[in-house]
Coordinates of C-alpha atoms and ligand atoms in Angstrom, one line a residue:
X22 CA 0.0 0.0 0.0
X23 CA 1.4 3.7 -0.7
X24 CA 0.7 6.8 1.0
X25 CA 2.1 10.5 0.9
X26 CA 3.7 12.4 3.8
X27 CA 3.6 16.1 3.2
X28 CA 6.9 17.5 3.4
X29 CA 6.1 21.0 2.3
X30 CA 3.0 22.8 3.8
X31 CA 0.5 25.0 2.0
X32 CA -2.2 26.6 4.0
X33 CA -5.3 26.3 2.8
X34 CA -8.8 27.9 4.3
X35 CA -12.2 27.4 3.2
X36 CA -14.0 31.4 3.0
X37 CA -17.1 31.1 4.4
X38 CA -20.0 30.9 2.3
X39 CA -21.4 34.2 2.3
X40 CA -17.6 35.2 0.7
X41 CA -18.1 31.8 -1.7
X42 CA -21.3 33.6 -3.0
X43 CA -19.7 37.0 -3.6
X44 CA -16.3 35.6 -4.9
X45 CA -19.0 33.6 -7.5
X46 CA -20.4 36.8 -8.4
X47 CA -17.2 39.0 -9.0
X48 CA -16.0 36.1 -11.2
X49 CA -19.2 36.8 -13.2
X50 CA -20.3 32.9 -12.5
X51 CA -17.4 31.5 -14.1
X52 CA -14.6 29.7 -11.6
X53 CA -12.1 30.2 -14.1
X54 CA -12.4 34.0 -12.9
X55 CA -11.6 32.6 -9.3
X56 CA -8.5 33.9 -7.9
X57 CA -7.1 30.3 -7.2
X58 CA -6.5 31.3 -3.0
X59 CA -10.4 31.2 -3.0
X60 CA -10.2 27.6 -3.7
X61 CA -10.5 25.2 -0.9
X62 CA -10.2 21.9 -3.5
X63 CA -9.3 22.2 -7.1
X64 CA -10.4 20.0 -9.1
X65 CA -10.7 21.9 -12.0
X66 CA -7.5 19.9 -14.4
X67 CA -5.4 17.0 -13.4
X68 CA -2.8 18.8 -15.9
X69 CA 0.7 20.3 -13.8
X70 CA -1.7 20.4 -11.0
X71 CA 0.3 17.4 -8.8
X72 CA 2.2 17.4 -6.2
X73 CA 6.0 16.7 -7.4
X74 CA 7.9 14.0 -5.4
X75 CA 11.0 14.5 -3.2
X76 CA 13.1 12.6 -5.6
X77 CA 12.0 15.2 -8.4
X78 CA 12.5 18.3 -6.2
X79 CA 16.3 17.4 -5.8
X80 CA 16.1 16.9 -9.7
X81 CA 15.3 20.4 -9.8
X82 CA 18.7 21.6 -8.3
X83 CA 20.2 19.4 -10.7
X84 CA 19.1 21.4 -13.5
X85 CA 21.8 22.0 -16.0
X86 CA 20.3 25.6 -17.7
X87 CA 22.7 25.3 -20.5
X88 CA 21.3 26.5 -24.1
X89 CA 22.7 23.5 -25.8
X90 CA 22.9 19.6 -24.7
X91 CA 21.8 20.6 -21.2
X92 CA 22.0 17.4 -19.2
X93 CA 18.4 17.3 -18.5
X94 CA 17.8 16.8 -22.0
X95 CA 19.7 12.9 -22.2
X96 CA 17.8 12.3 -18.7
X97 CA 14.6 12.9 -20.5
X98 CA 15.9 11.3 -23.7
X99 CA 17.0 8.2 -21.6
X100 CA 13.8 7.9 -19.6
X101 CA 11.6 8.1 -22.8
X102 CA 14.0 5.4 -24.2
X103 CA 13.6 3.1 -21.2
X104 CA 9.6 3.5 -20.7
X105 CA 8.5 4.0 -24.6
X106 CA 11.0 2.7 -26.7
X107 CA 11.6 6.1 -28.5
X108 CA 14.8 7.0 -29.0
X109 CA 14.3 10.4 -31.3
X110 CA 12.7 13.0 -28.8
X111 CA 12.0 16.6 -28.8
X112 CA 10.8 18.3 -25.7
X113 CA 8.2 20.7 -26.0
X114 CA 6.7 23.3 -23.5
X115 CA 3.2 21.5 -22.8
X116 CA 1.6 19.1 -24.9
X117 CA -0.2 21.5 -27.2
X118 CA 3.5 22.4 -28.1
X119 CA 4.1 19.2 -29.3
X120 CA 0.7 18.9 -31.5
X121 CA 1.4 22.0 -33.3
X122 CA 5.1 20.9 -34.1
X123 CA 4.0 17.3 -34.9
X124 CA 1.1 17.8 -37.0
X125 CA 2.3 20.8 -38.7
X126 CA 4.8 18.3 -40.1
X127 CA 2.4 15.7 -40.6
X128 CA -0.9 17.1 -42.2
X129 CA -2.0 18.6 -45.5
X130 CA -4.9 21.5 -45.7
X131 CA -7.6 18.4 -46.7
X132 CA -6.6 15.9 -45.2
X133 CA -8.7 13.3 -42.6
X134 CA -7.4 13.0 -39.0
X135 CA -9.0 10.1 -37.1
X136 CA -8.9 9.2 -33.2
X137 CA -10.8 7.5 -30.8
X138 CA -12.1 11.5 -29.2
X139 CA -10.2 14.0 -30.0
X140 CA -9.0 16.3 -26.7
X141 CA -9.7 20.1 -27.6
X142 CA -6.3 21.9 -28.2
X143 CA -5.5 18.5 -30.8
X144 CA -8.9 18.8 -32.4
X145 CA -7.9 22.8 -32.8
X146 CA -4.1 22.4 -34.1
X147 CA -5.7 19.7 -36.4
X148 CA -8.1 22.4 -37.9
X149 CA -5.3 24.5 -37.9
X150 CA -3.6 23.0 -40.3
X151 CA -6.6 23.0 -42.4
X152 CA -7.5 19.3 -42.3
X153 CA -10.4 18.1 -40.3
X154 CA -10.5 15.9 -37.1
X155 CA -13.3 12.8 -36.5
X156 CA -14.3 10.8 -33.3
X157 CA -14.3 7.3 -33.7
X158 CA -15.3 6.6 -30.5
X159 CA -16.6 3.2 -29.5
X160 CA -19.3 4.4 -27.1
X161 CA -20.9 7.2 -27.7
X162 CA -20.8 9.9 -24.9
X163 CA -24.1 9.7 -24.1
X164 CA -23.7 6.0 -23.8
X165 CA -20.9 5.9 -21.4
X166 CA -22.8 5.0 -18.7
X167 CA -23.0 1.4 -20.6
X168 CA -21.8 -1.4 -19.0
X169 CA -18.9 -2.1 -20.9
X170 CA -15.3 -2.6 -20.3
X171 CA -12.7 -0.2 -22.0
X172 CA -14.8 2.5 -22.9
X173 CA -12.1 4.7 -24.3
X174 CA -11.6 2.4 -27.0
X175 CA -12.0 3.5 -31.0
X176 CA -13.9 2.5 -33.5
X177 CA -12.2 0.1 -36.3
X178 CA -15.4 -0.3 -38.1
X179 CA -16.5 3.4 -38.0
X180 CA -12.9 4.5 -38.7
X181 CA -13.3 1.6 -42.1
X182 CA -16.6 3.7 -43.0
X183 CA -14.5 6.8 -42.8
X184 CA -11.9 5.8 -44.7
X185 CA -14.2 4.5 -47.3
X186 CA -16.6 7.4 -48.1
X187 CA -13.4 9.8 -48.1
X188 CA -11.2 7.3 -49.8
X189 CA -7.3 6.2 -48.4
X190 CA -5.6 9.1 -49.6
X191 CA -7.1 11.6 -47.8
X192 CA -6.3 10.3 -44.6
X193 CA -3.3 12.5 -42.8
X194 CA -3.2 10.0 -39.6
X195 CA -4.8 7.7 -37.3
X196 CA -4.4 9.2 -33.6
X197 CA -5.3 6.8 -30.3
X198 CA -5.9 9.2 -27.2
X199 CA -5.5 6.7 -24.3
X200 CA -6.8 7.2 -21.5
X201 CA -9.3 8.8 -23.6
X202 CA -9.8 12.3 -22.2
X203 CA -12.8 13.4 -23.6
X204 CA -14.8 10.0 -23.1
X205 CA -15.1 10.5 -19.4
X206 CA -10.9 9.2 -19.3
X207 CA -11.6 5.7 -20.0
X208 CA -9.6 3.6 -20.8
X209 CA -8.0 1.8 -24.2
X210 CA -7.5 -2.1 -24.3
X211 CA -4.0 -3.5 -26.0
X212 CA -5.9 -5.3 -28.3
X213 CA -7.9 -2.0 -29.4
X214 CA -4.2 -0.4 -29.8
X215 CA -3.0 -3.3 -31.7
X216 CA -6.3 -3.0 -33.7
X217 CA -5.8 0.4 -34.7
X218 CA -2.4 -0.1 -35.6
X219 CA -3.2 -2.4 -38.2
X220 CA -6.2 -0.3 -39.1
X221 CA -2.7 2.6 -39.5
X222 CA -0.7 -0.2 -41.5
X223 CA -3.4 -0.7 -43.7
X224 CA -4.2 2.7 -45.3
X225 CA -0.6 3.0 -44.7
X226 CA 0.0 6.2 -42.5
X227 CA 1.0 7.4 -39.3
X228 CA 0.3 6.0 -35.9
X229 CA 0.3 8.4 -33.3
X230 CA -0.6 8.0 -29.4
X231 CA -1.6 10.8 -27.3
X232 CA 0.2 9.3 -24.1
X233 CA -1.0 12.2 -22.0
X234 CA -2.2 9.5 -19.5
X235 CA -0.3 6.3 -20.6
X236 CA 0.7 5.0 -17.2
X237 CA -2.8 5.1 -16.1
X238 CA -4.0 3.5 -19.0
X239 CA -1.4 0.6 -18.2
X240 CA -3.2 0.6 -15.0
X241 CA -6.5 -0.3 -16.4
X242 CA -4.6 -3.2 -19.1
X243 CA -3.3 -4.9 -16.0
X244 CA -5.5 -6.6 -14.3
X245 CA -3.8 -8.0 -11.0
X246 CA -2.0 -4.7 -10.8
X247 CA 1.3 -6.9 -11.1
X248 CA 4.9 -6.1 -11.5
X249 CA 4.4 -6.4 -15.4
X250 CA 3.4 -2.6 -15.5
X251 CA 6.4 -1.1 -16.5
X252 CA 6.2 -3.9 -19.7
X253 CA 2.5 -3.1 -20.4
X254 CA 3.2 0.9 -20.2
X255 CA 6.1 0.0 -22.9
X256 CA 4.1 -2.1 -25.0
X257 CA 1.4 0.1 -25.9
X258 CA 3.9 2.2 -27.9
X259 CA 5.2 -0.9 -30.0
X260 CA 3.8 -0.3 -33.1
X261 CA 3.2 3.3 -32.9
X262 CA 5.1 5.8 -35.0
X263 CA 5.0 8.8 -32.9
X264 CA 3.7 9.7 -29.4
X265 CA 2.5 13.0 -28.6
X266 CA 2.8 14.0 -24.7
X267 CA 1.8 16.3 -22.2
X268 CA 4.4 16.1 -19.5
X269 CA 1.6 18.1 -16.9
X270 CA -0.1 14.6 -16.7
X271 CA 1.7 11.5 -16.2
X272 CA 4.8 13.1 -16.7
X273 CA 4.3 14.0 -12.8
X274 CA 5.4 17.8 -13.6
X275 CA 3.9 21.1 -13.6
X276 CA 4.9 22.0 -16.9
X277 CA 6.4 20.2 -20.2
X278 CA 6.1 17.6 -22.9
X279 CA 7.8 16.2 -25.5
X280 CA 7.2 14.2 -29.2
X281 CA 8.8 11.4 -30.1
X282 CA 8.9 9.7 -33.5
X283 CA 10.4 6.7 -35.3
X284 CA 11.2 8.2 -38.8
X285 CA 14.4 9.9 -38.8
X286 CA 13.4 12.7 -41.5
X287 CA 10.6 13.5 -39.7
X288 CA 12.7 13.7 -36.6
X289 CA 14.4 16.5 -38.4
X290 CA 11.4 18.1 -39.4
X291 CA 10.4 18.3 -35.8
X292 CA 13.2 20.0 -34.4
X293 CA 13.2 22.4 -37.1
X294 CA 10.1 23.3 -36.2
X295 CA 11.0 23.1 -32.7
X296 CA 13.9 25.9 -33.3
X297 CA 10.9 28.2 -34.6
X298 CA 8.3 27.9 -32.7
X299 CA 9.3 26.3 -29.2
X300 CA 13.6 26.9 -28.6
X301 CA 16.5 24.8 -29.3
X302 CA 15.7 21.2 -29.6
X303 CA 17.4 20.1 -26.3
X304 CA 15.5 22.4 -24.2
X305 CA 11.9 23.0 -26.3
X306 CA 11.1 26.2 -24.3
X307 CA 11.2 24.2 -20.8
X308 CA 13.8 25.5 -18.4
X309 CA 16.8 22.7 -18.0
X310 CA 15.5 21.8 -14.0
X311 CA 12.2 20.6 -15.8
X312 CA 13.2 18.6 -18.1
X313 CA 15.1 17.0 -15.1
X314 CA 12.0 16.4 -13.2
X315 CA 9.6 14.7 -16.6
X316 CA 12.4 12.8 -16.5
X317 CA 11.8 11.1 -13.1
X318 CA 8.4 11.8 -12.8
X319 CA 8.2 9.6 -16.2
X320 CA 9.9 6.9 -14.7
X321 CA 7.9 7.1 -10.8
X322 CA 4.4 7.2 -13.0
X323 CA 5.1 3.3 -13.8
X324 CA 5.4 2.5 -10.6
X325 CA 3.0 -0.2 -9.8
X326 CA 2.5 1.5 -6.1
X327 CA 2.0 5.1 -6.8
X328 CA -0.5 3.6 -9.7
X329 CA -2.8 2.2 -7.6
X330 CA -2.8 4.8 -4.9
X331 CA -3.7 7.1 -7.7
X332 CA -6.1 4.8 -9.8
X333 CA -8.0 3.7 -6.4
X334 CA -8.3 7.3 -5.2
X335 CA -10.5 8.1 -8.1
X336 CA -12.6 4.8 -7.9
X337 CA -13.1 5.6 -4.2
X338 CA -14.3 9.1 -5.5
X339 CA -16.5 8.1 -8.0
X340 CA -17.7 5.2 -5.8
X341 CA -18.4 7.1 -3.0
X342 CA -20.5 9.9 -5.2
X343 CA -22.6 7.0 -6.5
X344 CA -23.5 5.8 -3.2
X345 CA -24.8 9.1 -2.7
X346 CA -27.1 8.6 -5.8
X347 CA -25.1 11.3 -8.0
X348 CA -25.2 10.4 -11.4
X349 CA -21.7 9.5 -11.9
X350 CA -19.6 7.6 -15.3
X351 CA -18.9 4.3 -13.4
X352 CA -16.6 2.4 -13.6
X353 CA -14.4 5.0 -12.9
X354 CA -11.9 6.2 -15.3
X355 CA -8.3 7.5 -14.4
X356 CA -8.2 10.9 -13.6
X357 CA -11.7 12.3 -12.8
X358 CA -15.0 11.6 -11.7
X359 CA -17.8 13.2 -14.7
X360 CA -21.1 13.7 -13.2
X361 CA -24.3 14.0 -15.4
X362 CA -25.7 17.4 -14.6
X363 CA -28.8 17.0 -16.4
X364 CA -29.5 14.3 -14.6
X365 CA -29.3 16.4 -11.1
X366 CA -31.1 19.5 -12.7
X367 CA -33.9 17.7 -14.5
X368 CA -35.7 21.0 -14.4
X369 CA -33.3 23.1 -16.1
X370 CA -32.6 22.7 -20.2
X371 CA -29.9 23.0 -21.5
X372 CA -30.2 26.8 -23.0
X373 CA -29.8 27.6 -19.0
X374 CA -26.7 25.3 -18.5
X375 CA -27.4 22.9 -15.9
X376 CA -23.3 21.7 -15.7
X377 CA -22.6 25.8 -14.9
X378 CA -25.5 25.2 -12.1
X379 CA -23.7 22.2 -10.7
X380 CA -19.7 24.0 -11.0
X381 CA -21.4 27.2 -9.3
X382 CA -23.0 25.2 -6.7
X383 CA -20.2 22.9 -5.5
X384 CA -17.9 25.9 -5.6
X385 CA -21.2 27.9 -3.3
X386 CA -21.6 25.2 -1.2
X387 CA -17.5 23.9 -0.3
X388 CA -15.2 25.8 -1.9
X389 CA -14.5 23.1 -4.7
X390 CA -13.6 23.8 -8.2
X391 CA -14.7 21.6 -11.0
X392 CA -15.0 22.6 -14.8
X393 CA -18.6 22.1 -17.2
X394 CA -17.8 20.4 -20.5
X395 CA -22.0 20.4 -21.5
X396 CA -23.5 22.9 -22.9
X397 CA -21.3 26.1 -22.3
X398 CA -18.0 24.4 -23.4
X399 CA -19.6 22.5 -26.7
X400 CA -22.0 24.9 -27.5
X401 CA -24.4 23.6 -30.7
X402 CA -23.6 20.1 -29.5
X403 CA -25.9 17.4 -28.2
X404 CA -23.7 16.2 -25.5
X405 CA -25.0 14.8 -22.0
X406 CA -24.4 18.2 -19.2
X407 CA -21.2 16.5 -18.1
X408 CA -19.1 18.4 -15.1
X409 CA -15.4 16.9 -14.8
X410 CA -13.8 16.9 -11.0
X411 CA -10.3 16.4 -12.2
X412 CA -7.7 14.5 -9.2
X413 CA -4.2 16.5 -9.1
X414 CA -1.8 13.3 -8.1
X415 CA -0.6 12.7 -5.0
X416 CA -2.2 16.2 -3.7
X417 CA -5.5 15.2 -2.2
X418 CA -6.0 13.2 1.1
X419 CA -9.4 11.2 2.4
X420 CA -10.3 14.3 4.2
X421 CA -10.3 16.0 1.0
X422 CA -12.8 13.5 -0.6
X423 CA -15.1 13.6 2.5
X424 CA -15.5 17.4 1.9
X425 CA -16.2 16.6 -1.5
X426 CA -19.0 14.0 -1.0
X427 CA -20.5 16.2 1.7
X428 CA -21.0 19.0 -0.4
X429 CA -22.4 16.9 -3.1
X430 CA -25.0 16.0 -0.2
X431 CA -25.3 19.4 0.6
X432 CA -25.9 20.5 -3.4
X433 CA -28.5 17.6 -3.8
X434 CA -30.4 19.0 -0.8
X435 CA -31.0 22.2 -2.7
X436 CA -30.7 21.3 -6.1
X437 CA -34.8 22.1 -6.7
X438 CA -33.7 25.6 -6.3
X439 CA -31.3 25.4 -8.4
X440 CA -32.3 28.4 -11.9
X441 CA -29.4 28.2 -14.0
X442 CA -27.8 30.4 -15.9
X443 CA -27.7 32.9 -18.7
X444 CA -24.8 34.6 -20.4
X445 CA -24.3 38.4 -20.5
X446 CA -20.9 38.3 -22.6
X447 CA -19.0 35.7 -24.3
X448 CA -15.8 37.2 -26.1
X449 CA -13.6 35.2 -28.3
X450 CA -14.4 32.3 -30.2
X451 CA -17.3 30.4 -29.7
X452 CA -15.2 27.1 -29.0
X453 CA -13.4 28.5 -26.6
X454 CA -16.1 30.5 -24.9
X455 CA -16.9 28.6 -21.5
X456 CA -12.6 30.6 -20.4
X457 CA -14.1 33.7 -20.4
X458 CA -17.8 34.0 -20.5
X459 CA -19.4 36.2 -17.9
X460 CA -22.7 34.8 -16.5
X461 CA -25.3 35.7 -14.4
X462 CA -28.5 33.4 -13.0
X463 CA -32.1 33.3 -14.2
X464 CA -34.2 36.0 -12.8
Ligands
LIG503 N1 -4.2 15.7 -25.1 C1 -5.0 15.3 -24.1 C2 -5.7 14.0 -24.1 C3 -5.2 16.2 -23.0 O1 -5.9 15.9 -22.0 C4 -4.5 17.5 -23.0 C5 -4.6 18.4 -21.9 C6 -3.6 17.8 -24.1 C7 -3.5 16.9 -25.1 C8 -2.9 19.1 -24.2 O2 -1.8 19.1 -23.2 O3 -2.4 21.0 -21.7 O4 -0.1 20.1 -21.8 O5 -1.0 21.4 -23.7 N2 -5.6 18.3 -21.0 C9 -5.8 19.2 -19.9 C10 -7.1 18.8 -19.2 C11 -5.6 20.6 -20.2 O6 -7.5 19.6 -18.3 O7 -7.6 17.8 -19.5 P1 -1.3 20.5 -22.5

């Protein structure tokens, strides 16, 4: 069994709730206009979020800031080697980093890009290159509560239609997203990644792995939680040709990423780009000291202990919620608990955003943060009113999931009252609205 000491301690106090309601209202109804010292438990991303370790901490000060062949670069270089089997790798700043370097290189204005559910920022570099993204997933969202093992998995057969009505050429690349993000962070099975690999080999073009939460994903492929982990982890990446990675996730850092690629030309393409756009290839806009600490946060998020600590913490979560009769994705995926919000707020439709009613009221009634991906994040979509509660690792104790479950007792008590919301301003892009929107309830 694993457990965390603290060895660094960060006050934290919940304001009371008359301040909760008037912090909600200066943020204009939107938590992402929360100063973050408002916040008694965040649970709005998993991403950089974490607590580091001790070991990576000491990595820090070993941080070798040079502009050229810094020696955090071959610790990162030798860790990706070890876990993935990569040897050609390019840090990056965050994962978006990488996806604009990577499929700048890859795609064609035109071309196809398919994945089992495309996260937001790859959907957008994918458009940005002027090619066009599809979701092949294998449950559809509002089916995830179907009882079903590996629910991140993709689509073969839909992919097959895909490829068919827009013929082989078209298609840029075949992405696998695993866990898979955006489907509630389910997980993918080996045999679904060995499936979509031959599904790549066949139309003959790039396999790439969004490995943002690869070691959790091992997690879910493994079924004893045995000492074959590190293998597993290492064997989803067989057959792929590149790996795209946010560091911020199971990378165990609060900030980096990296690509890695087989094909030597396209190596070199890479860190071209990466000279433009992120710095010189052995840093990739990351400071030295955090390349030093992906590097061993890589290598502690295979470890079989601090896996199920992590895993297990987020099944206890989700567990616990459903006990309570909230509508919760179960079984539980690896990094969040999504609740249906349409489900709690059966009298509010989805013009008034019932996930906004459910982030407002959790934050209202303990302090927590969580984020809405329904109907203010996807607007014109006719998605379930899903609200994410997102687990930083190893920073959250018991006592912090008893808070949580007691306010979700708390916000089911009152949920009649609930009125939703309405917007009053929503700058910038539609897609991106739900950062910046300014809200205000129903009269
Ligand atoms: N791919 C997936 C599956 C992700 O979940 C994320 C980020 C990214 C790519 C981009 O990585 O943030 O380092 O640039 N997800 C975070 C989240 C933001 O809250 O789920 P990034």
């Amino acid at each position: 069994m694993r457990t965390y000491r603290t060895k660094v301690a960060e006050p934290v106090d919940l304001p009371d709730r008359e301040q909760r309601k008037a912090y909600l209202e200066q943020a204009d109804y939107n938590v992402f206009n929360l100063d973050s010292d408002a916040v008694f438990i965040d649970l709005l991303t998993d991403s950089g979020t974490g607590a580091m370790s001790s070991e990576q901490w000491g990595a820090l000060l070993r941080g070798d800031e040079a502009y050229a062949g810094s020696r955090g670069f071959d610790a990162l270089k030798e860790a990706v080697s070890q876990i993935m089997g990569f040897g050609n790798v390019v840090p990056v700043h965050q994962g978006r980093g990488g996806e604009h370097l990577l499929y700048g290189a890859l795609l064609e204005p035109g071309d196809i890009v398919l994945n089992n559910t495309h996260f937001d920022t790859t959907r957008a570099h994918i458009a940005a290159q002027g090619a066009t993204a599809i979701d092949c997933p294998v449950v559809p969202l509002e089916q995830l509560s179907a009882d079903r093992p590996f629910k991140g998995d993709f689509a073969v057969e839909t992919a097959r239609a895909h490829i068919d009505r827009v013929g082989v050429s078209r298609i840029g690349c075949i992405i696998l997203t695993i866990t898979n993000n955006s489907a509630a962070g389910q997980p993918v099975s080996l045999e679904n990644i060995d499936a979509v690999a031959d599904l790549a080999a066949e139309v003959d073009v790039p396999f790439v792995i969004d490995a943002c939460r690869f070691a959790e994903n091992a997690y879910f492929n493994a079924p004893d939680g045995a000492g074959e982990l590190k293998d597993i982890a290492r064997s989803q990446f067989d057959r792929a040709d590149a790996i795209v990675m946010s560091g911020k996730k199971d990378g165990l850092a609060n900030i980096g990423g990296f690509v890695a690629v087989r094909d030597d030309e396209l190596f070199e393409e890479i860190r071209q780009r990466c000279i433009l756009y992120e710095g010189f290839p052995s840093y990739g806009g990351l400071a030295g000291r955090d390349l030093e600490a992906m590097a061993v946060g890589l290598t502690e998020a295979v470890d079989p202990a601090y896996l199920a600590h992590r895993v297990t913490q987020v099944s206890e979560l989700v567990e616990r919620l459903d006990d309570l009769g909230v509508p919760v994705i179960r079984p539980a995926g690896g990094h969040a608990a999504f609740v249906d919000a349409g489900m709690i707020y059966s009298h509010l439709s989805a013009a008034t955003f019932p996930g906004q009613a459910l982030v407002c009221a959790l934050y209202r009634e303990g302090g927590i943060r969580a984020v809405e991906l329904g109907s203010l994040a996807f607007p014109g979509t006719d998605r379930p009113e899903l609200v994410r509660l997102a687990l930083p690792r190893r920073m959250y104790h018991r006592e912090h999931i008893d808070h949580v479950v007691q306010t979700f007792d708390r916000v089911l008590e009152v949920a009649e009252d609930e009125v939703g919301f309405e917007i009053t301003d929503a700058p910038g892009q539609p897609e991106l609205r739900h950062f910046s929107a300014r809200l205000q309830p129903r009269d």
